[in-house]
PDB file of C-alpha atoms in Angstrom:
ATOM      1  CA  MET A   1     -12.536 -10.065  14.831  1.00 46.00           C
ATOM      2  CA  THR A   2     -11.731  -9.102  11.235  1.00 52.00           C
ATOM      3  CA  PRO A   3     -10.889  -5.496  10.266  1.00 50.00           C
ATOM      4  CA  THR A   4     -14.258  -5.297   8.476  1.00 50.00           C
ATOM      5  CA  GLU A   5     -16.105  -6.366  11.631  1.00 51.00           C
ATOM      6  CA  ALA A   6     -13.993  -4.064  13.770  1.00 48.00           C
ATOM      7  CA  SER A   7     -14.766  -1.162  11.434  1.00 45.00           C
ATOM      8  CA  GLU A   8     -18.353  -1.207  12.635  1.00 50.00           C
ATOM      9  CA  THR A   9     -17.283  -0.098  16.130  1.00 54.00           C
ATOM     10  CA  GLN A  10     -13.986   1.755  15.590  1.00 72.00           C
ATOM     11  CA  GLN A  11     -13.580   5.413  14.783  1.00 86.00           C
ATOM     12  CA  PRO A  12     -11.849   5.928  11.429  1.00 95.00           C
ATOM     13  CA  GLN A  13      -8.071   6.172  11.579  1.00 96.00           C
ATOM     14  CA  ILE A  14      -7.803   7.934   8.206  1.00 96.00           C
ATOM     15  CA  VAL A  15     -10.365  10.473   7.022  1.00 97.00           C
ATOM     16  CA  ILE A  16     -10.271  11.680   3.410  1.00 97.00           C
ATOM     17  CA  ASP A  17     -12.784  14.509   3.038  1.00 97.00           C
ATOM     18  CA  GLY A  18     -13.705  16.195  -0.247  1.00 97.00           C
ATOM     19  CA  LEU A  19     -10.236  15.625  -1.695  1.00 97.00           C
ATOM     20  CA  GLY A  20      -9.391  17.264  -4.989  1.00 96.00           C
ATOM     21  CA  LYS A  21      -6.201  17.892  -6.947  1.00 96.00           C
ATOM     22  CA  THR A  22      -5.742  20.109  -9.989  1.00 95.00           C
ATOM     23  CA  TYR A  23      -2.388  20.595 -11.722  1.00 92.00           C
ATOM     24  CA  SER A  24      -1.545  23.848 -13.496  1.00 90.00           C
ATOM     25  CA  ARG A  25       1.096  24.062 -16.215  1.00 86.00           C
ATOM     26  CA  ASP A  26       1.571  26.757 -18.839  1.00 85.00           C
ATOM     27  CA  SER A  27      -1.810  28.253 -17.905  1.00 83.00           C
ATOM     28  CA  VAL A  28      -3.503  24.894 -18.546  1.00 89.00           C
ATOM     29  CA  GLU A  29      -5.307  23.234 -15.662  1.00 91.00           C
ATOM     30  CA  THR A  30      -5.718  19.463 -15.432  1.00 91.00           C
ATOM     31  CA  GLU A  31      -8.100  18.099 -12.822  1.00 93.00           C
ATOM     32  CA  ALA A  32      -6.635  14.816 -11.584  1.00 94.00           C
ATOM     33  CA  ILE A  33      -8.835  14.050  -8.556  1.00 95.00           C
ATOM     34  CA  ARG A  34     -12.352  15.275  -7.804  1.00 95.00           C
ATOM     35  CA  ASP A  35     -14.199  15.168  -4.490  1.00 96.00           C
ATOM     36  CA  ILE A  36     -12.995  11.888  -2.973  1.00 97.00           C
ATOM     37  CA  SER A  37     -14.259  11.137   0.531  1.00 97.00           C
ATOM     38  CA  LEU A  38     -13.409   7.950   2.402  1.00 96.00           C
ATOM     39  CA  ASP A  39     -12.895   6.664   5.943  1.00 97.00           C
ATOM     40  CA  ILE A  40     -10.339   3.909   6.656  1.00 97.00           C
ATOM     41  CA  ARG A  41     -10.240   1.949   9.905  1.00 96.00           C
ATOM     42  CA  LYS A  42      -7.138   0.827  11.764  1.00 95.00           C
ATOM     43  CA  GLY A  43      -5.902  -2.588  10.624  1.00 94.00           C
ATOM     44  CA  GLU A  44      -7.630  -2.501   7.241  1.00 96.00           C
ATOM     45  CA  LEU A  45      -5.932  -3.242   3.947  1.00 97.00           C
ATOM     46  CA  VAL A  46      -7.651  -0.969   1.435  1.00 98.00           C
ATOM     47  CA  SER A  47      -6.752  -1.245  -2.249  1.00 97.00           C
ATOM     48  CA  PHE A  48      -7.273   1.442  -4.882  1.00 97.00           C
ATOM     49  CA  ILE A  49      -7.783   0.246  -8.436  1.00 95.00           C
ATOM     50  CA  GLY A  50      -8.868   2.048 -11.587  1.00 92.00           C
ATOM     51  CA  PRO A  51      -8.055   2.772 -15.221  1.00 89.00           C
ATOM     52  CA  SER A  52      -4.419   3.365 -16.109  1.00 84.00           C
ATOM     53  CA  GLY A  53      -3.437   6.975 -15.555  1.00 85.00           C
ATOM     54  CA  CYS A  54      -6.486   7.749 -13.452  1.00 88.00           C
ATOM     55  CA  GLY A  55      -4.488   9.220 -10.580  1.00 88.00           C
ATOM     56  CA  LYS A  56      -3.945   6.367  -8.124  1.00 91.00           C
ATOM     57  CA  THR A  57      -0.347   7.354  -7.441  1.00 90.00           C
ATOM     58  CA  THR A  58      -1.372  11.014  -7.121  1.00 93.00           C
ATOM     59  CA  LEU A  59      -3.843   9.963  -4.439  1.00 94.00           C
ATOM     60  CA  LEU A  60      -1.118   8.051  -2.594  1.00 93.00           C
ATOM     61  CA  LYS A  61       1.233  11.041  -2.768  1.00 93.00           C
ATOM     62  CA  LEU A  62      -1.485  13.220  -1.271  1.00 95.00           C
ATOM     63  CA  ILE A  63      -1.921  10.807   1.639  1.00 95.00           C
ATOM     64  CA  ALA A  64       1.870  10.675   2.062  1.00 94.00           C
ATOM     65  CA  GLY A  65       1.998  14.490   2.226  1.00 94.00           C
ATOM     66  CA  LEU A  66       4.392  14.640  -0.743  1.00 93.00           C
ATOM     67  CA  ILE A  67       2.002  16.948  -2.618  1.00 94.00           C
ATOM     68  CA  GLN A  68      -0.805  19.183  -1.380  1.00 94.00           C
ATOM     69  CA  PRO A  69      -4.493  18.965  -2.329  1.00 96.00           C
ATOM     70  CA  THR A  70      -6.266  21.739  -4.176  1.00 96.00           C
ATOM     71  CA  ASN A  71      -9.429  21.029  -2.200  1.00 95.00           C
ATOM     72  CA  GLY A  72     -10.358  19.012   0.856  1.00 96.00           C
ATOM     73  CA  ARG A  73      -8.204  17.468   3.553  1.00 96.00           C
ATOM     74  CA  ILE A  74      -6.699  14.223   4.828  1.00 96.00           C
ATOM     75  CA  SER A  75      -6.226  13.404   8.502  1.00 96.00           C
ATOM     76  CA  ILE A  76      -4.735  10.472  10.401  1.00 95.00           C
ATOM     77  CA  ASP A  77      -5.867  10.031  14.010  1.00 94.00           C
ATOM     78  CA  GLY A  78      -7.202  13.580  13.881  1.00 93.00           C
ATOM     79  CA  ARG A  79      -3.942  15.121  12.634  1.00 92.00           C
ATOM     80  CA  GLN A  80      -4.008  16.827   9.250  1.00 92.00           C
ATOM     81  CA  CYS A  81      -1.595  15.344   6.695  1.00 90.00           C
ATOM     82  CA  ASP A  82      -0.004  18.362   5.065  1.00 86.00           C
ATOM     83  CA  ALA A  83       3.600  17.066   4.980  1.00 91.00           C
ATOM     84  CA  PRO A  84       5.467  13.731   5.107  1.00 91.00           C
ATOM     85  CA  GLY A  85       5.624  12.264   8.589  1.00 89.00           C
ATOM     86  CA  ALA A  86       6.843   9.329  10.639  1.00 88.00           C
ATOM     87  CA  ASP A  87       3.245   8.124  10.970  1.00 92.00           C
ATOM     88  CA  ARG A  88       3.387   6.949   7.318  1.00 93.00           C
ATOM     89  CA  GLY A  89       5.803   4.458   5.758  1.00 92.00           C
ATOM     90  CA  MET A  90       6.137   3.908   2.004  1.00 91.00           C
ATOM     91  CA  VAL A  91       6.965   0.863  -0.111  1.00 91.00           C
ATOM     92  CA  PHE A  92       7.769   1.513  -3.769  1.00 85.00           C
ATOM     93  CA  GLN A  93       7.555  -0.627  -6.892  1.00 82.00           C
ATOM     94  CA  ASP A  94      11.217  -0.037  -7.765  1.00 82.00           C
ATOM     95  CA  PHE A  95      12.444  -1.039  -4.264  1.00 78.00           C
ATOM     96  CA  ALA A  96      14.332   2.282  -3.725  1.00 84.00           C
ATOM     97  CA  LEU A  97      17.055   0.501  -1.722  1.00 91.00           C
ATOM     98  CA  LEU A  98      20.658   1.596  -1.164  1.00 90.00           C
ATOM     99  CA  PRO A  99      22.692  -0.952  -3.156  1.00 90.00           C
ATOM    100  CA  TRP A 100      25.974  -0.285  -1.317  1.00 89.00           C
ATOM    101  CA  ARG A 101      24.440  -1.194   2.054  1.00 91.00           C
ATOM    102  CA  SER A 102      23.599  -4.612   3.467  1.00 95.00           C
ATOM    103  CA  VAL A 103      20.058  -5.806   4.118  1.00 96.00           C
ATOM    104  CA  ARG A 104      20.421  -4.858   7.783  1.00 96.00           C
ATOM    105  CA  LYS A 105      21.787  -1.399   7.035  1.00 95.00           C
ATOM    106  CA  ASN A 106      18.977  -0.740   4.552  1.00 95.00           C
ATOM    107  CA  VAL A 107      16.369  -1.699   7.132  1.00 95.00           C
ATOM    108  CA  GLU A 108      18.093   0.537   9.693  1.00 95.00           C
ATOM    109  CA  THR A 109      18.034   3.617   7.418  1.00 92.00           C
ATOM    110  CA  GLY A 110      14.890   5.255   8.832  1.00 90.00           C
ATOM    111  CA  LEU A 111      15.939   4.504  12.399  1.00 93.00           C
ATOM    112  CA  GLU A 112      19.354   6.023  11.732  1.00 91.00           C
ATOM    113  CA  ILE A 113      17.781   9.206  10.379  1.00 89.00           C
ATOM    114  CA  ALA A 114      15.572   9.346  13.482  1.00 89.00           C
ATOM    115  CA  GLY A 115      18.637   9.166  15.740  1.00 91.00           C
ATOM    116  CA  VAL A 116      17.872   5.772  17.263  1.00 93.00           C
ATOM    117  CA  PRO A 117      20.986   4.424  19.085  1.00 94.00           C
ATOM    118  CA  LYS A 118      23.044   1.836  17.205  1.00 93.00           C
ATOM    119  CA  ALA A 119      22.311  -1.130  19.475  1.00 94.00           C
ATOM    120  CA  GLN A 120      18.577  -0.470  19.395  1.00 95.00           C
ATOM    121  CA  ARG A 121      18.651  -0.012  15.609  1.00 94.00           C
ATOM    122  CA  ARG A 122      20.289  -3.386  15.180  1.00 94.00           C
ATOM    123  CA  GLU A 123      17.832  -5.121  17.499  1.00 95.00           C
ATOM    124  CA  LEU A 124      14.793  -3.651  15.756  1.00 95.00           C
ATOM    125  CA  ALA A 125      16.215  -4.336  12.297  1.00 95.00           C
ATOM    126  CA  GLU A 126      16.860  -7.987  13.179  1.00 95.00           C
ATOM    127  CA  GLN A 127      13.281  -8.333  14.422  1.00 93.00           C
ATOM    128  CA  TYR A 128      11.728  -7.066  11.202  1.00 93.00           C
ATOM    129  CA  ILE A 129      14.192  -8.836   8.917  1.00 94.00           C
ATOM    130  CA  LYS A 130      13.059 -12.081  10.538  1.00 93.00           C
ATOM    131  CA  LEU A 131       9.418 -11.024  10.213  1.00 90.00           C
ATOM    132  CA  VAL A 132       9.756 -10.801   6.414  1.00 91.00           C
ATOM    133  CA  GLY A 133      11.615 -14.115   6.236  1.00 90.00           C
ATOM    134  CA  LEU A 134      15.137 -12.836   5.532  1.00 93.00           C
ATOM    135  CA  GLY A 135      16.846 -13.760   8.798  1.00 92.00           C
ATOM    136  CA  GLU A 136      19.638 -15.632   6.988  1.00 94.00           C
ATOM    137  CA  PHE A 137      20.336 -12.697   4.666  1.00 95.00           C
ATOM    138  CA  ALA A 138      20.830  -9.833   7.122  1.00 95.00           C
ATOM    139  CA  ASP A 139      24.442  -9.295   6.017  1.00 95.00           C
ATOM    140  CA  ALA A 140      23.837  -9.852   2.298  1.00 95.00           C
ATOM    141  CA  ARG A 141      24.354  -7.076  -0.236  1.00 93.00           C
ATOM    142  CA  ILE A 142      21.291  -5.860  -2.102  1.00 91.00           C
ATOM    143  CA  SER A 143      22.863  -6.937  -5.407  1.00 89.00           C
ATOM    144  CA  GLU A 144      22.840 -10.536  -4.163  1.00 91.00           C
ATOM    145  CA  LEU A 145      19.062 -10.622  -3.690  1.00 92.00           C
ATOM    146  CA  SER A 146      16.203 -11.609  -5.979  1.00 91.00           C
ATOM    147  CA  GLY A 147      13.424  -9.142  -6.804  1.00 90.00           C
ATOM    148  CA  GLY A 148      11.094 -10.648  -4.237  1.00 90.00           C
ATOM    149  CA  MET A 149      13.761 -10.517  -1.539  1.00 93.00           C
ATOM    150  CA  LYS A 150      14.495  -6.875  -2.350  1.00 92.00           C
ATOM    151  CA  GLN A 151      10.838  -6.053  -1.919  1.00 90.00           C
ATOM    152  CA  ARG A 152      10.832  -7.804   1.463  1.00 91.00           C
ATOM    153  CA  VAL A 153      13.692  -5.532   2.505  1.00 93.00           C
ATOM    154  CA  GLY A 154      11.608  -2.534   1.426  1.00 92.00           C
ATOM    155  CA  ILE A 155       8.657  -3.756   3.495  1.00 93.00           C
ATOM    156  CA  ALA A 156      10.874  -4.376   6.544  1.00 93.00           C
ATOM    157  CA  ARG A 157      12.373  -0.886   6.179  1.00 93.00           C
ATOM    158  CA  ALA A 158       8.874   0.644   6.172  1.00 92.00           C
ATOM    159  CA  LEU A 159       7.649  -1.440   9.113  1.00 91.00           C
ATOM    160  CA  VAL A 160      10.659  -1.003  11.398  1.00 92.00           C
ATOM    161  CA  VAL A 161       9.914   2.659  12.126  1.00 91.00           C
ATOM    162  CA  ARG A 162       6.483   1.526  13.348  1.00 91.00           C
ATOM    163  CA  PRO A 163       4.334   3.927  11.327  1.00 92.00           C
ATOM    164  CA  ASP A 164       0.588   4.098  11.815  1.00 93.00           C
ATOM    165  CA  VAL A 165      -0.027   3.547   8.091  1.00 95.00           C
ATOM    166  CA  ILE A 166       1.880   1.761   5.318  1.00 95.00           C
ATOM    167  CA  LEU A 167       1.472   3.197   1.795  1.00 96.00           C
ATOM    168  CA  MET A 168       2.279   0.707  -0.975  1.00 95.00           C
ATOM    169  CA  ASP A 169       2.540   1.899  -4.585  1.00 93.00           C
ATOM    170  CA  GLU A 170       2.232  -1.172  -6.837  1.00 91.00           C
ATOM    171  CA  PRO A 171       4.878  -2.900  -4.707  1.00 90.00           C
ATOM    172  CA  PHE A 172       4.705  -6.225  -6.559  1.00 91.00           C
ATOM    173  CA  GLY A 173       4.185  -4.867 -10.068  1.00 87.00           C
ATOM    174  CA  ALA A 174       7.771  -5.529 -11.215  1.00 84.00           C
ATOM    175  CA  LEU A 175       7.825  -9.146 -10.005  1.00 87.00           C
ATOM    176  CA  ASP A 176       7.144 -12.302 -12.000  1.00 89.00           C
ATOM    177  CA  ALA A 177       3.796 -14.027 -11.402  1.00 90.00           C
ATOM    178  CA  GLN A 178       5.104 -16.752  -9.089  1.00 91.00           C
ATOM    179  CA  THR A 179       7.117 -14.351  -6.924  1.00 89.00           C
ATOM    180  CA  ARG A 180       4.170 -11.959  -6.848  1.00 91.00           C
ATOM    181  CA  ASN A 181       1.909 -14.681  -5.422  1.00 92.00           C
ATOM    182  CA  ILE A 182       4.537 -15.504  -2.783  1.00 91.00           C
ATOM    183  CA  MET A 183       4.805 -11.855  -1.794  1.00 90.00           C
ATOM    184  CA  GLN A 184       1.038 -11.523  -1.532  1.00 93.00           C
ATOM    185  CA  ALA A 185       0.971 -14.450   0.897  1.00 92.00           C
ATOM    186  CA  GLN A 186       3.879 -12.896   2.810  1.00 89.00           C
ATOM    187  CA  LEU A 187       2.023  -9.584   3.092  1.00 92.00           C
ATOM    188  CA  ILE A 188      -1.051 -11.337   4.508  1.00 93.00           C
ATOM    189  CA  GLU A 189       1.163 -12.955   7.159  1.00 90.00           C
ATOM    190  CA  ILE A 190       2.787  -9.605   7.989  1.00 88.00           C
ATOM    191  CA  LEU A 191      -0.636  -7.986   8.293  1.00 89.00           C
ATOM    192  CA  ARG A 192      -1.752 -10.751  10.635  1.00 89.00           C
ATOM    193  CA  ASN A 193       1.310 -10.216  12.852  1.00 88.00           C
ATOM    194  CA  THR A 194       1.399  -6.413  12.894  1.00 87.00           C
ATOM    195  CA  GLN A 195      -2.226  -5.262  12.423  1.00 88.00           C
ATOM    196  CA  GLN A 196      -0.874  -2.369  10.343  1.00 90.00           C
ATOM    197  CA  THR A 197      -3.202  -0.213   8.279  1.00 96.00           C
ATOM    198  CA  ILE A 198      -2.206  -0.578   4.626  1.00 96.00           C
ATOM    199  CA  ILE A 199      -3.223   1.501   1.609  1.00 97.00           C
ATOM    200  CA  PHE A 200      -2.347  -0.486  -1.492  1.00 96.00           C
ATOM    201  CA  ILE A 201      -2.225   0.749  -5.095  1.00 95.00           C
ATOM    202  CA  THR A 202      -2.440  -1.925  -7.780  1.00 94.00           C
ATOM    203  CA  HIS A 203      -3.322  -2.478 -11.439  1.00 92.00           C
ATOM    204  CA  SER A 204      -4.109  -6.145 -10.762  1.00 94.00           C
ATOM    205  CA  VAL A 205      -7.758  -6.963 -10.087  1.00 96.00           C
ATOM    206  CA  ASP A 206      -6.813 -10.422  -8.821  1.00 96.00           C
ATOM    207  CA  GLU A 207      -4.274  -8.956  -6.396  1.00 96.00           C
ATOM    208  CA  ALA A 208      -6.814  -6.489  -5.023  1.00 97.00           C
ATOM    209  CA  VAL A 209      -9.435  -9.204  -4.462  1.00 97.00           C
ATOM    210  CA  TYR A 210      -6.905 -11.581  -2.889  1.00 97.00           C
ATOM    211  CA  LEU A 211      -5.476  -9.066  -0.412  1.00 97.00           C
ATOM    212  CA  SER A 212      -8.048  -6.449   0.491  1.00 97.00           C
ATOM    213  CA  ASP A 213     -10.599  -5.830   3.189  1.00 97.00           C
ATOM    214  CA  ARG A 214     -12.075  -3.193   0.886  1.00 98.00           C
ATOM    215  CA  ILE A 215     -11.451  -2.251  -2.737  1.00 97.00           C
ATOM    216  CA  VAL A 216     -11.980   1.348  -3.823  1.00 97.00           C
ATOM    217  CA  VAL A 217     -12.784   1.359  -7.552  1.00 96.00           C
ATOM    218  CA  LEU A 218     -11.848   4.665  -9.167  1.00 95.00           C
ATOM    219  CA  THR A 219     -13.123   6.303 -12.352  1.00 93.00           C
ATOM    220  CA  LYS A 220     -11.049   7.694 -15.175  1.00 91.00           C
ATOM    221  CA  ARG A 221      -9.842  11.276 -14.811  1.00 90.00           C
ATOM    222  CA  PRO A 222     -10.925  13.382 -13.113  1.00 92.00           C
ATOM    223  CA  THR A 223     -10.805  10.533 -10.621  1.00 93.00           C
ATOM    224  CA  THR A 224     -13.574   9.978  -8.141  1.00 95.00           C
ATOM    225  CA  VAL A 225     -14.917   6.918  -6.339  1.00 95.00           C
ATOM    226  CA  LYS A 226     -17.042   4.658  -8.546  1.00 94.00           C
ATOM    227  CA  GLU A 227     -17.723   2.008  -5.908  1.00 94.00           C
ATOM    228  CA  ILE A 228     -16.372   0.559  -2.668  1.00 96.00           C
ATOM    229  CA  ILE A 229     -16.412  -3.241  -2.473  1.00 96.00           C
ATOM    230  CA  GLU A 230     -16.155  -4.998   0.899  1.00 96.00           C
ATOM    231  CA  LEU A 231     -14.651  -8.475   1.121  1.00 95.00           C
ATOM    232  CA  ASP A 232     -15.495 -10.292   4.328  1.00 90.00           C
ATOM    233  CA  THR A 233     -14.191 -13.772   3.475  1.00 93.00           C
ATOM    234  CA  PRO A 234     -11.126 -14.716   5.540  1.00 93.00           C
ATOM    235  CA  ARG A 235      -7.614 -14.569   4.096  1.00 93.00           C
ATOM    236  CA  PRO A 236      -5.911 -16.377   2.452  1.00 92.00           C
ATOM    237  CA  ARG A 237      -8.699 -16.588  -0.125  1.00 95.00           C
ATOM    238  CA  ASP A 238      -9.510 -19.328  -2.605  1.00 95.00           C
ATOM    239  CA  ARG A 239      -8.909 -17.894  -6.072  1.00 95.00           C
ATOM    240  CA  SER A 240     -11.146 -20.575  -7.596  1.00 95.00           C
ATOM    241  CA  ALA A 241     -14.183 -19.784  -5.411  1.00 96.00           C
ATOM    242  CA  PRO A 242     -17.310 -18.520  -7.246  1.00 96.00           C
ATOM    243  CA  ASP A 243     -17.739 -15.454  -5.016  1.00 95.00           C
ATOM    244  CA  TYR A 244     -14.058 -14.536  -5.476  1.00 96.00           C
ATOM    245  CA  ASN A 245     -14.396 -14.629  -9.257  1.00 96.00           C
ATOM    246  CA  ALA A 246     -17.729 -12.816  -9.174  1.00 96.00           C
ATOM    247  CA  VAL A 247     -16.022  -9.835  -7.521  1.00 95.00           C
ATOM    248  CA  LYS A 248     -13.201  -9.974 -10.083  1.00 96.00           C
ATOM    249  CA  ARG A 249     -15.701 -10.044 -12.935  1.00 95.00           C
ATOM    250  CA  LYS A 250     -17.598  -7.068 -11.546  1.00 94.00           C
ATOM    251  CA  ILE A 251     -14.444  -4.935 -11.387  1.00 94.00           C
ATOM    252  CA  LEU A 252     -13.157  -6.125 -14.752  1.00 93.00           C
ATOM    253  CA  ASP A 253     -16.480  -5.315 -16.426  1.00 92.00           C
ATOM    254  CA  TYR A 254     -16.275  -1.762 -15.153  1.00 90.00           C
ATOM    255  CA  LEU A 255     -12.664  -1.287 -16.219  1.00 88.00           C
ATOM    256  CA  GLU A 256     -13.282  -2.813 -19.623  1.00 85.00           C
ATOM    257  CA  ASN A 257     -16.176  -0.394 -20.097  1.00 82.00           C
ATOM    258  CA  GLN A 258     -13.661   2.393 -19.560  1.00 73.00           C
ATOM    259  CA  ASN A 259     -11.807   1.195 -22.681  1.00 54.00           C
ATOM    260  CA  THR A 260      -8.608   0.998 -20.645  1.00 46.00           C
ATOM    261  CA  GLU A 261      -5.858  -1.516 -21.059  1.00 44.00           C
ATOM    262  CA  LEU A 262      -5.657  -3.820 -18.028  1.00 41.00           C
ATOM    263  CA  LEU A 263      -2.324  -4.927 -16.594  1.00 41.00           C
TER     264      LEU A 263
END
């Protein structure tokens, strides 16, 4: 059963209800997000895409609990998200790794903070390092790795603490095209093995169509939901297929109408 099929019978894992965010600075208010409501099922990969500067990262920070909404609420499994928590893991575009530590020690970081015993940390780290295809590099320094390998370390570090939800903020945006395609395929394999729920921010229409169960298309600021597109074809998807390119064209037409530069 695919996540889309399962969504018909499952209760939502994540509920975003009437979400709004307004920033105030020097007595000037800027409305970034307006009245976003969305349910996300367990095991889905949901991408958010929209014009540059529309507030995609703000939305992710709200879900992460790093900032607080002005209106509305977010809950995961019925628990309100009003602060960062172990139920959410984050993967960043700039890797955010500790360069003086080995691959293994980077993956162990969250477990170490949580007070997991050393032997158990090592065992769990080894498991997830192998899952992302870096088994031979567990003792390597971060400086010895390519960009794609560094991002795999970041994914392993997020997965190893076994969060309910993985939040990914343009995780492949800094990679070259070939490495990006490899990492997309790797993420599909990880999703197949872990059944994690993933919220994925991207500027790439192709990436969103290739990876997602659903794509949430956002408007320019103040950001709200323009459309939600469901993709029920199995992954990995054929980028040359007519239906694949029809979805891409639909999203591109909207973004181009926003007079926004596409990345």
